[in-house]
Structures are given as C-alpha cells and as structure tokens.
Short mmCIF file of C-alpha atoms and ligand atoms in Angstrom, two decimals:
data_model
loop_
_atom_site.label_atom_id
_atom_site.label_comp_id
_atom_site.label_asym_id
_atom_site.label_seq_id
_atom_site.Cartn_x
_atom_site.Cartn_y
_atom_site.Cartn_z
CA MET A 204 0.00 0.00 0.00
CA GLN A 205 1.28 3.48 -0.94
CA THR A 206 0.90 5.03 2.50
CA GLN A 207 2.56 8.31 1.52
CA ASN A 208 -0.28 8.94 -0.95
CA ILE A 209 -3.13 8.65 1.55
CA ASP A 210 -5.31 11.73 1.29
CA GLY A 211 -5.82 13.25 4.75
CA ARG A 212 -8.27 15.95 3.69
CA MET A 213 -11.86 15.86 4.94
CA PHE A 214 -14.98 15.98 2.73
CA ILE A 215 -17.42 18.90 2.63
CA ALA A 216 -20.00 19.77 -0.06
CA GLY A 217 -18.75 17.02 -2.34
CA GLN A 218 -15.09 18.15 -2.22
CA ARG A 219 -11.91 17.07 -0.46
CA THR A 220 -10.73 20.00 1.63
CA TRP A 221 -8.21 21.04 4.30
CA SER A 222 -9.50 22.98 7.29
CA ARG A 223 -9.88 26.75 6.82
CA SER A 224 -7.22 27.36 9.52
CA GLY A 225 -4.74 24.94 7.93
CA ALA A 226 -4.52 22.95 11.20
CA THR A 227 -3.63 19.25 10.90
CA LEU A 228 -3.03 16.18 13.01
CA ASP A 229 -0.94 13.05 12.39
CA ALA A 230 -2.43 9.68 11.55
CA ILE A 231 -0.40 7.07 13.46
CA ASP A 232 0.21 3.42 12.53
CA PRO A 233 -0.30 1.63 15.89
CA ALA A 234 1.98 -1.24 14.84
CA THR A 235 5.02 1.07 14.53
CA ALA A 236 3.97 4.29 16.35
CA ALA A 237 5.00 6.17 13.16
CA ALA A 238 2.88 8.84 11.43
CA PHE A 239 1.76 7.69 7.98
CA THR A 240 -0.15 10.75 6.82
CA THR A 241 -1.45 14.15 7.93
CA MET A 242 -5.15 14.76 8.44
CA ALA A 243 -7.19 17.96 8.40
CA LEU A 244 -8.11 19.20 11.88
CA ALA A 245 -11.52 20.86 11.68
CA ASP A 246 -12.57 23.68 14.00
CA SER A 247 -15.98 25.24 14.56
CA THR A 248 -15.73 27.25 11.29
CA ASP A 249 -15.25 24.06 9.26
CA VAL A 250 -18.03 22.34 11.19
CA ASP A 251 -20.31 25.25 10.38
CA THR A 252 -19.44 24.97 6.67
CA ALA A 253 -20.24 21.24 6.75
CA VAL A 254 -23.57 21.71 8.54
CA THR A 255 -24.53 24.53 6.16
CA SER A 256 -23.69 22.29 3.21
CA ALA A 257 -25.83 19.47 4.64
CA ARG A 258 -28.75 21.85 5.29
CA ALA A 259 -28.56 23.16 1.72
CA ALA A 260 -28.58 19.64 0.25
CA PHE A 261 -31.25 18.22 2.55
CA GLU A 262 -34.46 19.45 0.86
CA GLY A 263 -33.42 18.20 -2.57
CA TRP A 264 -32.44 14.79 -1.19
CA ALA A 265 -35.64 14.47 0.85
CA GLY A 266 -37.73 15.45 -2.17
CA LEU A 267 -36.50 12.60 -4.38
CA PRO A 268 -38.73 9.60 -5.05
CA PRO A 269 -37.59 7.03 -2.43
CA VAL A 270 -36.80 4.50 -5.12
CA ARG A 271 -33.90 6.70 -6.24
CA ARG A 272 -32.44 6.52 -2.75
CA VAL A 273 -32.74 2.73 -2.99
CA ARG A 274 -30.61 2.72 -6.13
CA ILE A 275 -27.95 5.09 -4.77
CA LEU A 276 -27.57 3.16 -1.49
CA ASN A 277 -27.26 -0.09 -3.44
CA ARG A 278 -24.59 1.49 -5.64
CA ILE A 279 -22.64 2.60 -2.55
CA ALA A 280 -22.76 -1.01 -1.32
CA GLY A 281 -21.63 -2.29 -4.73
CA LEU A 282 -18.67 0.11 -4.88
CA LEU A 283 -17.66 -0.81 -1.33
CA ARG A 284 -17.59 -4.48 -2.30
CA GLU A 285 -15.59 -3.67 -5.46
CA ARG A 286 -13.05 -1.60 -3.50
CA ARG A 287 -12.92 -3.97 -0.56
CA ALA A 288 -9.14 -4.39 -0.69
CA GLU A 289 -8.49 -0.65 -0.74
CA PHE A 290 -10.82 0.06 2.21
CA ALA A 291 -9.52 -2.92 4.19
CA GLU A 292 -5.90 -1.81 3.83
CA LEU A 293 -6.75 1.69 4.94
CA GLU A 294 -8.70 0.46 7.97
CA SER A 295 -6.04 -2.08 8.94
CA LEU A 296 -3.30 0.56 8.80
CA ASP A 297 -5.33 3.14 10.71
CA VAL A 298 -6.76 0.90 13.49
CA GLY A 299 -4.11 -1.85 13.57
CA LYS A 300 -6.55 -4.72 13.04
CA PRO A 301 -5.65 -7.80 10.96
CA LEU A 302 -6.39 -7.36 7.27
CA LYS A 303 -8.89 -10.23 7.19
CA GLN A 304 -10.92 -8.56 9.98
CA ALA A 305 -10.79 -5.26 8.12
CA GLU A 306 -12.11 -7.04 5.01
CA ASP A 307 -15.00 -8.37 7.11
CA ASP A 308 -15.67 -4.80 8.27
CA VAL A 309 -15.91 -3.59 4.67
CA ALA A 310 -18.35 -6.40 3.86
CA ALA A 311 -20.40 -5.47 6.94
CA ALA A 312 -20.42 -1.81 5.88
CA ALA A 313 -21.70 -2.82 2.44
CA GLY A 314 -24.27 -4.99 4.21
CA TYR A 315 -25.63 -1.97 6.09
CA PHE A 316 -26.12 -0.05 2.84
CA GLU A 317 -27.82 -3.08 1.24
CA PHE A 318 -30.12 -3.64 4.21
CA PHE A 319 -31.20 0.00 4.39
CA ALA A 320 -31.47 0.30 0.60
CA GLY A 321 -34.05 -2.46 0.99
CA VAL A 322 -36.19 -0.40 3.34
CA ALA A 323 -35.64 3.10 1.89
CA ASP A 324 -38.90 2.87 -0.12
CA LYS A 325 -40.79 1.10 2.69
CA VAL A 326 -40.78 3.78 5.38
CA PHE A 327 -44.53 3.31 5.81
CA GLY A 328 -46.95 5.38 7.83
CA SER A 329 -50.30 4.08 9.07
CA SER A 330 -53.98 4.88 8.71
CA ILE A 331 -56.12 5.38 11.83
CA PRO A 332 -59.93 4.93 11.71
CA LEU A 333 -61.96 7.91 13.01
CA GLY A 334 -65.43 7.05 11.61
CA ARG A 335 -67.53 8.34 8.71
CA GLY A 336 -66.41 11.62 7.14
CA PHE A 337 -62.82 11.42 8.38
CA VAL A 338 -59.54 10.03 7.19
CA ASP A 339 -56.42 10.07 9.28
CA PHE A 340 -52.94 8.95 8.31
CA THR A 341 -49.37 9.33 9.46
CA LEU A 342 -46.30 10.36 7.49
CA ARG A 343 -42.81 9.40 8.59
CA GLU A 344 -40.65 12.35 7.67
CA PRO A 345 -36.86 12.81 7.92
CA LEU A 346 -35.41 14.83 10.80
CA GLY A 347 -33.04 16.94 8.70
CA VAL A 348 -29.29 16.87 9.40
CA SER A 349 -28.03 13.89 11.38
CA ALA A 350 -24.67 14.30 13.17
CA GLN A 351 -22.81 10.99 13.38
CA ILE A 352 -19.99 10.92 15.95
CA VAL A 353 -17.98 7.74 15.54
CA PRO A 354 -15.28 6.00 17.66
CA TRP A 355 -11.97 4.58 16.43
CA ASN A 356 -12.52 0.85 16.91
CA TYR A 357 -14.67 0.09 13.83
CA PRO A 358 -14.73 3.40 11.93
CA LEU A 359 -16.20 2.20 8.63
CA ARG A 360 -18.58 -0.36 10.08
CA LEU A 361 -19.99 1.89 12.82
CA ALA A 362 -20.26 4.91 10.53
CA SER A 363 -22.19 2.80 8.01
CA ARG A 364 -24.46 1.48 10.78
CA GLY A 365 -25.73 5.02 11.38
CA ILE A 366 -25.26 6.71 8.02
CA ALA A 367 -27.03 4.08 5.89
CA PRO A 368 -30.37 4.34 7.79
CA ALA A 369 -30.00 8.13 8.07
CA LEU A 370 -29.72 8.42 4.29
CA ALA A 371 -32.39 5.77 3.67
CA CYS A 372 -34.83 7.92 5.66
CA ALA A 373 -33.87 10.97 3.53
CA ASN A 374 -31.71 12.82 6.08
CA ALA A 375 -28.45 14.60 5.30
CA VAL A 376 -25.36 13.72 7.34
CA VAL A 377 -22.29 15.31 8.91
CA ALA A 378 -19.99 12.60 10.27
CA LYS A 379 -17.09 13.08 12.70
CA PRO A 380 -14.65 10.16 12.99
CA ALA A 381 -12.29 9.80 15.97
CA ALA A 382 -8.87 11.46 15.80
CA GLU A 383 -7.19 8.06 16.30
CA ALA A 384 -8.72 6.46 13.17
CA GLY A 385 -11.36 7.36 10.63
CA LEU A 386 -9.79 7.94 7.22
CA SER A 387 -12.05 5.24 5.78
CA ILE A 388 -15.12 7.36 6.61
CA VAL A 389 -13.84 10.26 4.51
CA ARG A 390 -13.18 7.84 1.66
CA LEU A 391 -16.71 6.45 2.07
CA ALA A 392 -18.21 9.93 1.62
CA GLU A 393 -16.18 10.39 -1.55
CA LEU A 394 -17.30 7.01 -2.85
CA ALA A 395 -20.95 7.87 -2.07
CA VAL A 396 -20.76 10.86 -4.44
CA GLU A 397 -19.28 8.56 -7.09
CA ALA A 398 -22.32 6.32 -6.52
CA GLY A 399 -24.64 9.23 -7.31
CA LEU A 400 -25.29 10.77 -3.89
CA PRO A 401 -25.80 14.51 -4.40
CA ALA A 402 -22.89 16.65 -3.14
CA GLY A 403 -23.47 17.98 0.37
CA VAL A 404 -25.78 15.17 1.54
CA PHE A 405 -22.92 13.37 3.31
CA ASN A 406 -20.06 15.45 4.76
CA VAL A 407 -17.17 14.45 7.00
CA VAL A 408 -15.22 16.69 9.38
CA THR A 409 -12.07 15.22 10.97
CA GLY A 410 -10.60 16.01 14.37
CA GLY A 411 -10.91 15.12 18.02
CA ARG A 412 -12.95 16.19 21.03
CA GLU A 413 -13.22 19.91 20.11
CA THR A 414 -14.42 19.08 16.60
CA GLY A 415 -16.99 16.67 18.06
CA ALA A 416 -18.14 19.24 20.61
CA ALA A 417 -18.54 21.89 17.87
CA LEU A 418 -20.69 19.48 15.87
CA SER A 419 -22.86 18.21 18.74
CA SER A 420 -23.63 21.77 19.89
CA HIS A 421 -24.27 23.22 16.42
CA PRO A 422 -27.78 24.71 16.19
CA GLY A 423 -28.14 23.54 12.58
CA ILE A 424 -28.23 19.80 13.35
CA ASN A 425 -31.47 17.92 14.06
CA HIS A 426 -30.26 14.64 15.51
CA ILE A 427 -27.12 12.97 16.94
CA THR A 428 -26.00 9.36 16.78
CA PHE A 429 -23.05 8.75 19.07
CA THR A 430 -21.01 5.62 19.75
CA GLY A 431 -18.23 5.83 22.33
CA SER A 432 -17.61 6.24 26.03
CA VAL A 433 -20.14 7.04 28.77
CA PRO A 434 -18.58 10.42 29.78
CA THR A 435 -18.63 11.64 26.18
CA GLY A 436 -22.18 10.35 25.76
CA ILE A 437 -23.23 12.44 28.76
CA ALA A 438 -21.50 15.55 27.33
CA ILE A 439 -23.25 15.00 24.00
CA MET A 440 -26.65 14.57 25.64
CA LYS A 441 -26.16 17.87 27.44
CA ALA A 442 -25.20 19.61 24.20
CA ALA A 443 -28.24 18.09 22.49
CA ALA A 444 -30.48 19.30 25.32
CA ASP A 445 -29.50 22.91 24.62
CA ASN A 446 -30.77 22.58 21.05
CA VAL A 447 -33.60 20.13 21.92
CA VAL A 448 -32.49 17.48 19.44
CA PRO A 449 -32.88 13.71 19.89
CA VAL A 450 -29.86 11.48 20.47
CA THR A 451 -29.11 7.82 19.96
CA LEU A 452 -26.37 6.63 22.32
CA GLU A 453 -24.34 3.44 22.15
CA LEU A 454 -21.92 3.59 25.06
CA GLY A 455 -20.11 0.30 25.30
CA GLY A 456 -20.47 -2.60 27.67
CA LYS A 457 -18.96 -5.11 30.01
CA SER A 458 -20.69 -8.07 28.47
CA PRO A 459 -20.86 -11.28 30.50
CA ASN A 460 -20.33 -14.66 28.83
CA ILE A 461 -22.07 -17.21 31.08
CA ILE A 462 -20.76 -20.73 30.61
CA PHE A 463 -22.59 -23.62 32.26
CA GLU A 464 -21.02 -27.00 32.88
CA ASP A 465 -23.30 -28.73 30.34
CA ALA A 466 -22.24 -26.43 27.47
CA ASP A 467 -20.14 -27.42 24.49
CA LEU A 468 -16.98 -26.15 26.20
CA GLU A 469 -14.80 -26.55 23.10
CA ARG A 470 -17.04 -24.23 21.10
CA ALA A 471 -17.37 -21.75 23.93
CA ALA A 472 -13.57 -21.66 24.32
CA ALA A 473 -13.08 -21.14 20.59
CA SER A 474 -15.56 -18.26 20.71
CA SER A 475 -13.73 -16.66 23.66
CA ALA A 476 -10.37 -16.89 21.89
CA THR A 477 -11.98 -15.13 18.91
CA THR A 478 -13.20 -12.39 21.26
CA LEU A 479 -9.58 -11.62 22.16
CA MET A 480 -8.32 -11.65 18.59
CA GLN A 481 -11.20 -9.65 17.15
CA ASN A 482 -9.79 -6.11 17.03
CA SER A 483 -7.74 -6.93 20.18
CA ALA A 484 -11.08 -7.00 22.05
CA GLN A 485 -11.56 -3.27 21.43
CA THR A 486 -15.17 -4.07 20.68
CA CYS A 487 -18.15 -2.68 22.58
CA THR A 488 -19.99 -6.02 22.40
CA ALA A 489 -16.97 -8.15 23.37
CA PRO A 490 -17.99 -10.72 26.01
CA THR A 491 -14.83 -10.22 28.03
CA ARG A 492 -16.34 -11.02 31.42
CA LEU A 493 -16.32 -14.82 31.62
CA LEU A 494 -18.69 -16.22 34.23
CA LEU A 495 -17.89 -19.92 34.66
CA GLU A 496 -19.93 -22.49 36.55
CA ARG A 497 -17.48 -23.60 39.21
CA SER A 498 -17.56 -27.28 38.17
CA ALA A 499 -16.52 -26.32 34.59
CA HIS A 500 -13.84 -23.83 35.63
CA ASP A 501 -10.65 -25.89 35.38
CA ARG A 502 -11.54 -27.62 32.12
CA PHE A 503 -12.69 -24.42 30.43
CA VAL A 504 -9.70 -22.33 31.54
CA ASP A 505 -7.40 -25.06 30.29
CA LEU A 506 -9.12 -25.29 26.88
CA LEU A 507 -9.12 -21.53 26.44
CA ALA A 508 -5.50 -21.05 27.57
CA GLN A 509 -4.36 -23.66 25.03
CA ARG A 510 -6.04 -21.68 22.25
CA ILE A 511 -4.75 -18.32 23.45
CA ARG A 512 -1.16 -19.60 23.46
CA THR A 513 -1.38 -20.17 19.69
CA ILE A 514 -2.39 -16.55 18.88
CA ARG A 515 0.15 -14.84 16.60
CA MET A 516 0.51 -11.08 17.00
CA GLY A 517 1.76 -8.73 14.31
CA ARG A 518 1.13 -5.71 12.13
CA GLY A 519 -2.44 -5.69 10.82
CA LEU A 520 -1.34 -5.44 7.19
CA ASP A 521 0.64 -8.71 7.61
CA ASN A 522 -2.63 -10.40 8.58
CA PRO A 523 -1.71 -11.91 11.96
CA ASP A 524 -4.32 -13.38 14.37
CA MET A 525 -4.22 -10.24 16.49
CA GLY A 526 -2.91 -6.71 16.05
CA PRO A 527 -1.88 -3.93 18.45
CA VAL A 528 -4.31 -1.70 20.34
CA VAL A 529 -5.10 1.57 18.63
CA SER A 530 -2.92 4.12 20.44
CA GLU A 531 -0.35 4.69 23.14
CA ARG A 532 -3.07 6.16 25.34
CA GLN A 533 -5.23 3.05 24.95
CA MET A 534 -2.24 0.80 25.62
CA ASN A 535 -1.41 2.63 28.85
CA ARG A 536 -5.04 2.51 29.90
CA VAL A 537 -5.16 -1.28 29.46
CA LEU A 538 -1.80 -1.74 31.22
CA GLY A 539 -3.17 0.32 34.11
CA TYR A 540 -6.06 -2.15 34.42
CA LEU A 541 -3.64 -5.09 34.41
CA ASP A 542 -1.69 -3.49 37.27
CA ALA A 543 -4.91 -2.92 39.22
CA GLY A 544 -5.92 -6.55 38.63
CA ALA A 545 -2.61 -7.88 39.94
CA LYS A 546 -3.06 -5.79 43.12
CA ASP A 547 -6.60 -7.17 43.52
CA GLY A 548 -5.31 -10.77 43.48
CA ALA A 549 -6.17 -11.76 39.88
CA THR A 550 -3.74 -14.25 38.33
CA ALA A 551 -2.63 -14.17 34.69
CA VAL A 552 -3.03 -17.62 33.11
CA THR A 553 -1.74 -16.17 29.81
CA GLY A 554 -0.18 -12.79 28.98
CA GLY A 555 -0.51 -10.05 31.55
CA GLY A 556 1.44 -7.17 30.00
CA ARG A 557 2.99 -5.50 26.97
CA SER A 558 4.52 -7.82 24.40
CA THR A 559 8.24 -8.35 24.91
CA ALA A 560 8.86 -9.62 21.35
CA ARG A 561 11.64 -7.55 19.74
CA GLU A 562 9.82 -7.17 16.39
CA LEU A 563 6.76 -5.71 18.18
CA ALA A 564 8.67 -3.39 20.48
CA HIS A 565 7.79 -0.13 18.70
CA GLY A 566 4.06 -0.79 18.44
CA TYR A 567 1.22 -0.83 20.96
CA PHE A 568 1.10 -4.60 21.44
CA ILE A 569 -0.44 -6.16 24.54
CA GLU A 570 -0.28 -9.92 25.05
CA PRO A 571 -3.60 -11.76 24.85
CA THR A 572 -4.43 -12.08 28.52
CA LEU A 573 -6.62 -14.47 30.51
CA LEU A 574 -7.03 -13.34 34.12
CA ASP A 575 -8.33 -15.88 36.59
CA HIS A 576 -9.78 -15.33 40.09
CA VAL A 577 -11.14 -11.88 39.30
CA ALA A 578 -13.14 -10.84 42.33
CA ARG A 579 -16.81 -9.93 41.94
CA GLY A 580 -17.14 -6.15 42.24
CA SER A 581 -13.43 -5.45 41.58
CA VAL A 582 -12.37 -2.74 39.11
CA LEU A 583 -11.44 -5.35 36.49
CA GLU A 584 -14.81 -7.04 36.80
CA GLN A 585 -16.75 -3.75 36.64
CA GLU A 586 -15.04 -1.43 34.13
CA GLU A 587 -14.70 -1.70 30.38
CA ILE A 588 -11.02 -2.50 29.71
CA PHE A 589 -11.25 -2.26 25.91
CA GLY A 590 -8.15 -4.33 25.20
CA PRO A 591 -7.18 -8.03 24.84
CA VAL A 592 -8.08 -9.09 28.37
CA LEU A 593 -10.61 -11.71 29.49
CA THR A 594 -11.55 -11.98 33.16
CA VAL A 595 -12.79 -15.12 34.91
CA THR A 596 -15.28 -15.13 37.79
CA THR A 597 -17.08 -18.26 38.97
CA PHE A 598 -20.67 -18.95 40.04
CA GLU A 599 -22.53 -21.84 41.71
CA SER A 600 -26.16 -21.41 40.63
CA VAL A 601 -28.36 -19.89 37.93
CA ASP A 602 -29.46 -17.15 40.32
CA GLU A 603 -25.87 -16.26 41.17
CA ALA A 604 -24.95 -16.14 37.47
CA ILE A 605 -27.82 -13.72 36.81
CA ALA A 606 -26.87 -11.54 39.77
CA ILE A 607 -23.23 -11.29 38.63
CA ALA A 608 -24.28 -10.69 35.00
CA ASN A 609 -26.54 -7.82 36.07
CA GLY A 610 -24.01 -6.46 38.56
CA THR A 611 -22.40 -3.72 36.43
CA PRO A 612 -23.71 -0.36 35.22
CA TYR A 613 -23.68 -1.68 31.62
CA GLY A 614 -26.21 -3.79 29.69
CA LEU A 615 -25.29 -4.29 26.05
CA VAL A 616 -25.04 -8.04 25.32
CA THR A 617 -25.17 -11.27 27.33
CA GLY A 618 -23.65 -14.53 26.07
CA ILE A 619 -25.05 -17.83 27.38
CA TRP A 620 -23.66 -21.31 26.75
CA THR A 621 -25.76 -24.32 27.84
CA ARG A 622 -27.58 -27.29 26.31
CA ASP A 623 -30.49 -26.77 28.74
CA LEU A 624 -33.17 -24.65 27.04
CA SER A 625 -34.94 -23.88 30.28
CA LYS A 626 -31.71 -22.56 31.85
CA ALA A 627 -30.96 -20.51 28.73
CA LEU A 628 -34.41 -18.89 28.73
CA THR A 629 -34.38 -18.30 32.50
CA VAL A 630 -31.16 -16.31 32.12
CA ALA A 631 -32.16 -14.65 28.82
CA THR A 632 -35.34 -13.21 30.32
CA ALA A 633 -33.69 -12.12 33.60
CA VAL A 634 -30.63 -10.26 32.32
CA LYS A 635 -30.74 -6.52 31.75
CA SER A 636 -29.15 -6.24 28.31
CA GLY A 637 -30.26 -5.20 24.85
CA GLN A 638 -29.17 -8.45 23.20
CA VAL A 639 -28.80 -12.04 24.37
CA ARG A 640 -26.83 -14.59 22.35
CA VAL A 641 -27.17 -18.29 23.16
CA ASN A 642 -24.58 -20.89 22.05
CA ALA A 643 -23.07 -18.61 19.38
CA TYR A 644 -21.77 -15.08 19.66
CA SER A 645 -22.02 -14.09 16.01
CA VAL A 646 -24.35 -14.94 13.17
CA GLU A 647 -24.54 -14.05 9.48
CA GLY A 648 -27.37 -11.55 8.97
CA SER A 649 -26.97 -9.84 12.34
CA ILE A 650 -27.51 -6.46 10.64
CA GLY A 651 -31.23 -7.21 10.79
CA LEU A 652 -31.20 -7.69 14.58
CA PRO A 653 -32.04 -4.64 16.71
CA PHE A 654 -29.00 -3.61 18.73
CA GLY A 655 -28.54 -1.19 21.64
CA GLY A 656 -28.12 -0.88 25.35
CA TYR A 657 -29.90 -1.13 28.66
CA LYS A 658 -28.71 0.99 31.59
CA ARG A 659 -25.50 2.98 30.96
CA SER A 660 -24.87 1.19 27.67
CA GLY A 661 -27.19 3.77 26.12
CA PHE A 662 -30.56 3.91 24.40
CA GLY A 663 -32.15 3.81 20.99
CA ARG A 664 -31.90 0.80 18.71
CA GLU A 665 -29.63 0.55 15.69
CA GLN A 666 -29.71 -2.13 12.98
CA GLY A 667 -32.86 -3.80 11.75
CA VAL A 668 -36.05 -1.96 10.93
CA GLU A 669 -36.11 -0.60 14.51
CA ALA A 670 -33.34 1.81 13.45
CA LEU A 671 -35.79 3.72 11.26
CA ALA A 672 -37.40 5.15 14.40
CA ASN A 673 -34.16 7.07 15.10
CA TYR A 674 -34.15 8.78 11.75
CA THR A 675 -37.79 9.75 11.21
CA GLN A 676 -40.40 11.87 12.94
CA VAL A 677 -44.11 11.09 12.72
CA LYS A 678 -46.63 13.59 11.41
CA ASN A 679 -50.32 12.86 11.84
CA VAL A 680 -52.75 14.25 9.22
CA MET A 681 -56.47 14.36 10.16
CA ILE A 682 -59.00 15.27 7.45
CA ASN A 683 -62.71 15.97 7.83
CA PHE A 684 -64.22 15.49 4.36
CA GLY A 685 -67.83 15.14 5.52
P1 LIG B 2133 -14.73 8.83 23.26
O1 LIG B 2133 -16.08 8.72 23.79
O2 LIG B 2133 -13.77 9.75 23.91
O3 LIG B 2133 -14.75 9.27 21.70
C1 LIG B 2133 -15.69 8.79 20.76
C2 LIG B 2133 -15.94 9.89 19.73
O4 LIG B 2133 -16.46 11.06 20.36
C3 LIG B 2133 -14.69 10.35 19.00
O5 LIG B 2133 -15.04 10.68 17.67
C4 LIG B 2133 -14.30 11.59 19.77
O6 LIG B 2133 -13.48 12.48 19.03
C5 LIG B 2133 -15.64 12.20 20.05
N1 LIG B 2133 -15.68 13.10 21.21
C6 LIG B 2133 -14.88 13.09 22.30
N2 LIG B 2133 -15.28 14.04 23.18
C7 LIG B 2133 -16.34 14.67 22.63
C8 LIG B 2133 -17.21 15.72 23.06
N3 LIG B 2133 -17.04 16.32 24.24
N4 LIG B 2133 -18.22 16.08 22.25
C9 LIG B 2133 -18.43 15.47 21.08
N5 LIG B 2133 -17.63 14.47 20.59
C10 LIG B 2133 -16.61 14.08 21.37
O7 LIG B 2133 -14.18 7.39 23.23
P2 LIG B 2133 -12.69 6.94 22.94
O8 LIG B 2133 -11.70 7.53 23.87
O9 LIG B 2133 -12.46 7.13 21.49
O10 LIG B 2133 -12.87 5.41 23.28
C11 LIG B 2133 -12.71 5.00 24.60
C12 LIG B 2133 -13.93 4.33 25.13
O11 LIG B 2133 -15.11 4.50 24.33
C13 LIG B 2133 -13.76 2.83 25.17
O12 LIG B 2133 -13.05 2.41 26.29
C14 LIG B 2133 -15.19 2.37 25.20
O13 LIG B 2133 -15.70 2.44 26.49
C15 LIG B 2133 -15.93 3.36 24.42
N6 LIG B 2133 -16.23 2.88 23.08
C16 LIG B 2133 -17.45 2.32 22.88
C17 LIG B 2133 -17.78 1.86 21.64
C18 LIG B 2133 -19.09 1.29 21.36
O14 LIG B 2133 -19.29 0.76 20.28
N7 LIG B 2133 -20.06 1.41 22.23
C19 LIG B 2133 -16.88 1.97 20.62
C20 LIG B 2133 -15.65 2.56 20.85
C21 LIG B 2133 -15.36 3.04 22.09
#
C-alpha cells in the first residue's frame, strides 16, 4: 500500500478540503507508532461549513422519489464491495486490526447499505380509523441533518451502521470520525458521491474532542447518533439538550459470557479466543467477562488457555491473528487495568502485560491475557477494559450467574452457553441487556437484529427496521371530508 499517498483531507460539499485554519493532526500506525499521513483538523468554522452544506442539500435529497435513494444506497454497497481491498488496507493501517478482519468490516459496511437500501422505499406510515367523514394517516418524515460521531474501533462499520439508515430515511449527514482512526469514513463519503449521492448530503469533518463538541452543539443539526464512552455520551446529551435534538447513544459494555457445565466447552472456548483476537477486544460487544460455573472452571480455563497460546501477533497489514491496540493512550489505559488486577489478586493464566517480542517493540502490542480469580465487584470485573483481556469469575447457581451478570452499570449483550433450554431462557429473560446470544456469539445476517443498550450502555436501537425510528419523525394528518 502506498501510505505516503493517503489523502488526509476531509470531505465537505462534495469536495476534499483542508480545514480553513490549515490545522492538521498526524495519523499514526499503531503497529510502529510512526505517522503515515497528515489529516485535516476541523474547527468550529469548518463544522459550520459542513452543517450549512448538509442543510442546503437536505431538501433536494428528501424530495427525491424514495426508489432513487434505494438505487444510490445499493450502488454505494456495490462500490464498497468492489473496492474492498483498498478500504480494508486503509482500515487495517489506521486501526491496527488484521487485514482479514478489516475485510469483514468492509463487507459489513456494504451490508448496512444493502439492508437500508431495501427499506428506503418502505418507510410506511399508518392509517387510523376515526369514523364516517374522516380520514387520518401518518407520514414518517426525515429529521433533517443527522450528526454521526464515531469511535476509532470500527470506523467504517460503525459509521455505516448510522449513516445508511439516516440516508435511507432521507436525512443529510455530517460525520465526525475519531482522531485516532477514521480515514475510511472520509473515503466512504467520496465514494458515495461517485455512486450518485448529491454533493453535500454526506459530509465528514475530521478532528478530536473539540471538533466533536462543535458538531454536537451546532444549532443547525437535528439529531445525533453517538457511539463511544459514557462520559462523552453524557456531554453530548447535554449539548443536544440545549438545542432540543434527539440522540441515539451506544456507550459500550462489560458483556458477561455465562458458561454452564453442560455447554459445548470446546465451542465456547473457541468463541472466547476469537473475542480476544477480534480487534484486540476493542469491541463494545466483546464478552470479556467470563462467568464460569465452578464445576466447569478448570476444564474451560485449560481449553481456552491452550487456544490463546497459539495466537500470533503482528502488524495488521501482515494479517496476523491479532494486532496492536489503537494508540499509546489506549495501551497505557489497558496496562493500568492489568496493574490494578494484579493488586486485587487476579492471576494471569496467559499474557498479563505488553509484548516483549523484539519485532513488536515499537508498536502498541499487549499480550492476549486471561485473568483468573477476578473478584466480583473489583475494578477489572466492573469497568470496560477495551483491550485483549478476558476476566474469569465463577458462580454456583443460575441465580448467582444472573446476579453477577446484572451487577455492572452496563447492559449491552449477554452470552449464554448451555444445552439446557430452560436454563438458557431463564437467564435470557432475567438479564438486563439489549441483546442475548445463546450458544453462538455471532451470526450471518446480524444487521437485521435490533441492537442497543440497557442501563448505561445507552438507548435507541440501531440495525434492523427498529433503526428507522431514530431517523424519522411522525406527522399525523387528520381530514374531515364530511
Ligand atoms: P470517546 O467517547 O472519547 O470518543 C468517541 C468519539 O467522540 C470520537 O469521535 C471523539 O473524538 C468524540 N468526542 C470526544 N469528546 C467529545 C465531546 N465532548 N463532544 C463530542 N464528541 C466528542 O471514546 P474513545 O476515547 O475514542 O474510546 C474509549 C472508550 O469509548 C472505550 O473504552 C469504550 O468504552 C468506548 N467505546 C465504545 C464503543 C461502542 O461501540 N459502544 C466503541 C468505541 C469506544
């Protein structure tokens, strides 16, 4: 890949552009800690230009016959699939994830555009009976300009998760990727124009916290979708309150993976090893909190440790099993958790620190870590680590498993492994989380499944037809024709 040619400009009104002030920031390769390109750093003036551009394009876009939006969204998906290698290389370099995982992300992004292309001409209203002489119907209208504030862990995939339904429902978009990684989102906006999206409908401003704050507080936006940390979600909600705009928040998790003795332990162990390797467990849904039935503990830990010991780490572009974490800051954050765990009496069955391999010394590599004897209620068991660390806590009964699963402020996903249907349903109905996954943690077609949090994991549902509720407002029309 020709890294020196990567365009670091953002995308406003259908054009690549630097910020008005000329400010920039470096894009860093997390495998080497070296800068590979320079990105535009947008300030409030650039954000204002992007929002103005989206406002200007909105009416024209919303006025099109929906079937034209169907075609454009399908063309975006088609181009993404055609350019899969290019997007995957960019994402792998920017985030550090193995190339194969980045390719899966591009396919998932295309999948979002295909799914929402399929519903763009089916945003139905309803008809409500009022008796003779009256008709009453509802219209589901777009909100206007949707601000999409995206984290660094799955830039293309998470941006597509929000942008595809926003566009399908005839909104315009201003997206703001994270400073750590998000070049693929700018490239996506450029590709969307190539697919026929009118200039100005989808804009991208690049930068960090200040750029995000300028966007979330801009009076010209009508909606915010945010994925990221709880403190930032709270700041964004406050900014949205000042302008009275709705928000959709997806704020991460501390997902439990409950493994009963009667489960297929081999499959559950394979799934847990995948959790570590998948983007170095920098995944909001990652079931990193293993809850093991005490009688299965030794066998499961042994099976999982054997798998973890075979994980090869390396630079994402070389397609290893696992890459580095995204940044020095994230690495230090994860190492801080490992120190806290050691003080709390947790024992590292595998890993436990930064990689000592000479060829990985310059990058942000943390060994895949399995921590046993993690005390219920300890920092490691409660807080989102967001790095390649699995924690093990044991339980003795179904009730205790449910209590531990529900014992954090988060509620995004719960994994359950058992052959006993009654046990699975008892837990599935008792846990406070937006999704429950039994005997498999991933499935083809998951884009159609509503996804979002309970408790401090956020609110609003993305994916599936439920997502349309985020991007439309309902108008009721009552007519007396008698
Ligand atoms: P973050 O919340 O700081 O940043 C996420 C996005 O918000 C970035 O684009 C960032 O620039 C922007 N932002 C930051 N401050 C802002 C503000 N005041 N106003 C508007 N926008 C602002 O998250 P992070 O540091 O990038 O990631 C760390 C944590 O975020 C993780 O540990 C994890 O808890 C969480 N996270 C969750 C998910 C998820 O899918 N739910 C994904 C990634 C990260």
